[in-house]
Structures are given as C-alpha cells and as structure tokens.
PDB file of C-alpha atoms in Angstrom:
ATOM      1  CA  MET W  53      27.775  -4.533  17.985  1.00  0.00           C
ATOM      2  CA  ALA W  54      29.073  -2.830  14.848  1.00  0.00           C
ATOM      3  CA  VAL W  55      28.275  -5.986  12.851  1.00  0.00           C
ATOM      4  CA  ALA W  56      24.654  -5.946  14.064  1.00  0.00           C
ATOM      5  CA  ALA W  57      24.348  -2.267  13.155  1.00  0.00           C
ATOM      6  CA  SER W  58      25.656  -2.810   9.620  1.00  0.00           C
ATOM      7  CA  LEU W  59      23.392  -5.842   9.170  1.00  0.00           C
ATOM      8  CA  THR W  60      20.377  -3.804  10.293  1.00  0.00           C
ATOM      9  CA  GLN W  61      21.350  -1.020   7.895  1.00  0.00           C
ATOM     10  CA  ALA W  62      21.665  -3.459   4.992  1.00  0.00           C
ATOM     11  CA  TRP W  63      18.306  -5.026   5.917  1.00  0.00           C
ATOM     12  CA  MET W  64      16.590  -1.639   6.081  1.00  0.00           C
ATOM     13  CA  GLY W  65      18.195  -0.616   2.786  1.00  0.00           C
ATOM     14  CA  SER W  66      16.940  -3.747   1.025  1.00  0.00           C
ATOM     15  CA  ILE W  67      13.407  -3.251   2.387  1.00  0.00           C
ATOM     16  CA  ILE W  68      13.369   0.379   1.213  1.00  0.00           C
ATOM     17  CA  PHE W  69      14.717  -0.751  -2.180  1.00  0.00           C
ATOM     18  CA  ILE W  70      11.964  -3.395  -2.526  1.00  0.00           C
ATOM     19  CA  LEU W  71       9.276  -0.916  -1.459  1.00  0.00           C
ATOM     20  CA  GLU W  72      10.496   1.687  -3.954  1.00  0.00           C
ATOM     21  CA  LYS W  73      10.512  -0.905  -6.749  1.00  0.00           C
ATOM     22  CA  ALA W  74       6.954  -1.910  -5.819  1.00  0.00           C
ATOM     23  CA  VAL W  75       5.781   1.712  -5.833  1.00  0.00           C
ATOM     24  CA  VAL W  76       7.415   2.386  -9.208  1.00  0.00           C
ATOM     25  CA  HIS W  77       5.842  -0.805 -10.572  1.00  0.00           C
ATOM     26  CA  GLU W  78       2.377   0.289  -9.390  1.00  0.00           C
ATOM     27  CA  LYS W  79       2.787   3.762 -10.901  1.00  0.00           C
ATOM     28  CA  HIS W  80       3.955   2.214 -14.178  1.00  0.00           C
ATOM     29  CA  LYS W  81       0.931  -0.112 -14.242  1.00  0.00           C
ATOM     30  CA  LYS W  82      -1.462   2.789 -13.625  1.00  0.00           C
ATOM     31  CA  HIS W  83       0.252   4.851 -16.319  1.00  0.00           C
ATOM     32  CA  LYS W  84      -0.110   1.972 -18.803  1.00  0.00           C
ATOM     33  CA  ASN W  85      -3.805   1.638 -17.912  1.00  0.00           C
ATOM     34  CA  ILE W  86      -4.346   5.363 -18.499  1.00  0.00           C
ATOM     35  CA  GLN W  87      -2.627   5.120 -21.893  1.00  0.00           C
ATOM     36  CA  SER W  88      -4.778   2.163 -22.963  1.00  0.00           C
ATOM     37  CA  ASP W  89      -7.930   3.999 -21.817  1.00  0.00           C
ATOM     38  CA  ASN W  90      -6.977   6.969 -23.997  1.00  0.00           C
ATOM     39  CA  LYS W  91      -6.765   4.722 -27.062  1.00  0.00           C
ATOM     40  CA  LEU W  92     -10.371   3.546 -26.641  1.00  0.00           C
TER      41      LEU W  92
END
C-alpha cells in the first residue's frame, strides 16, 4: 500500500511539474509577443 501511495505522489508531482512548465512557457510566449508588438 505504501508503494502505491508513493507512486501516486510521484505521478501527481510530475503532472504538476509539467503543468507548471506549460504555464510558464505560455506566459513567456505572451511576454515575447508583447515585446515584439512594442517594437513596431
């Protein structure tokens, strides 16, 4: 049972990590777009 719990925790942690990376990537893309708009 403890093994299943630790596996679930690791799985949840990796999903949260991937989601956070995706969110940061989106924010970075938007920020870059804003910067390029300002140059025009």
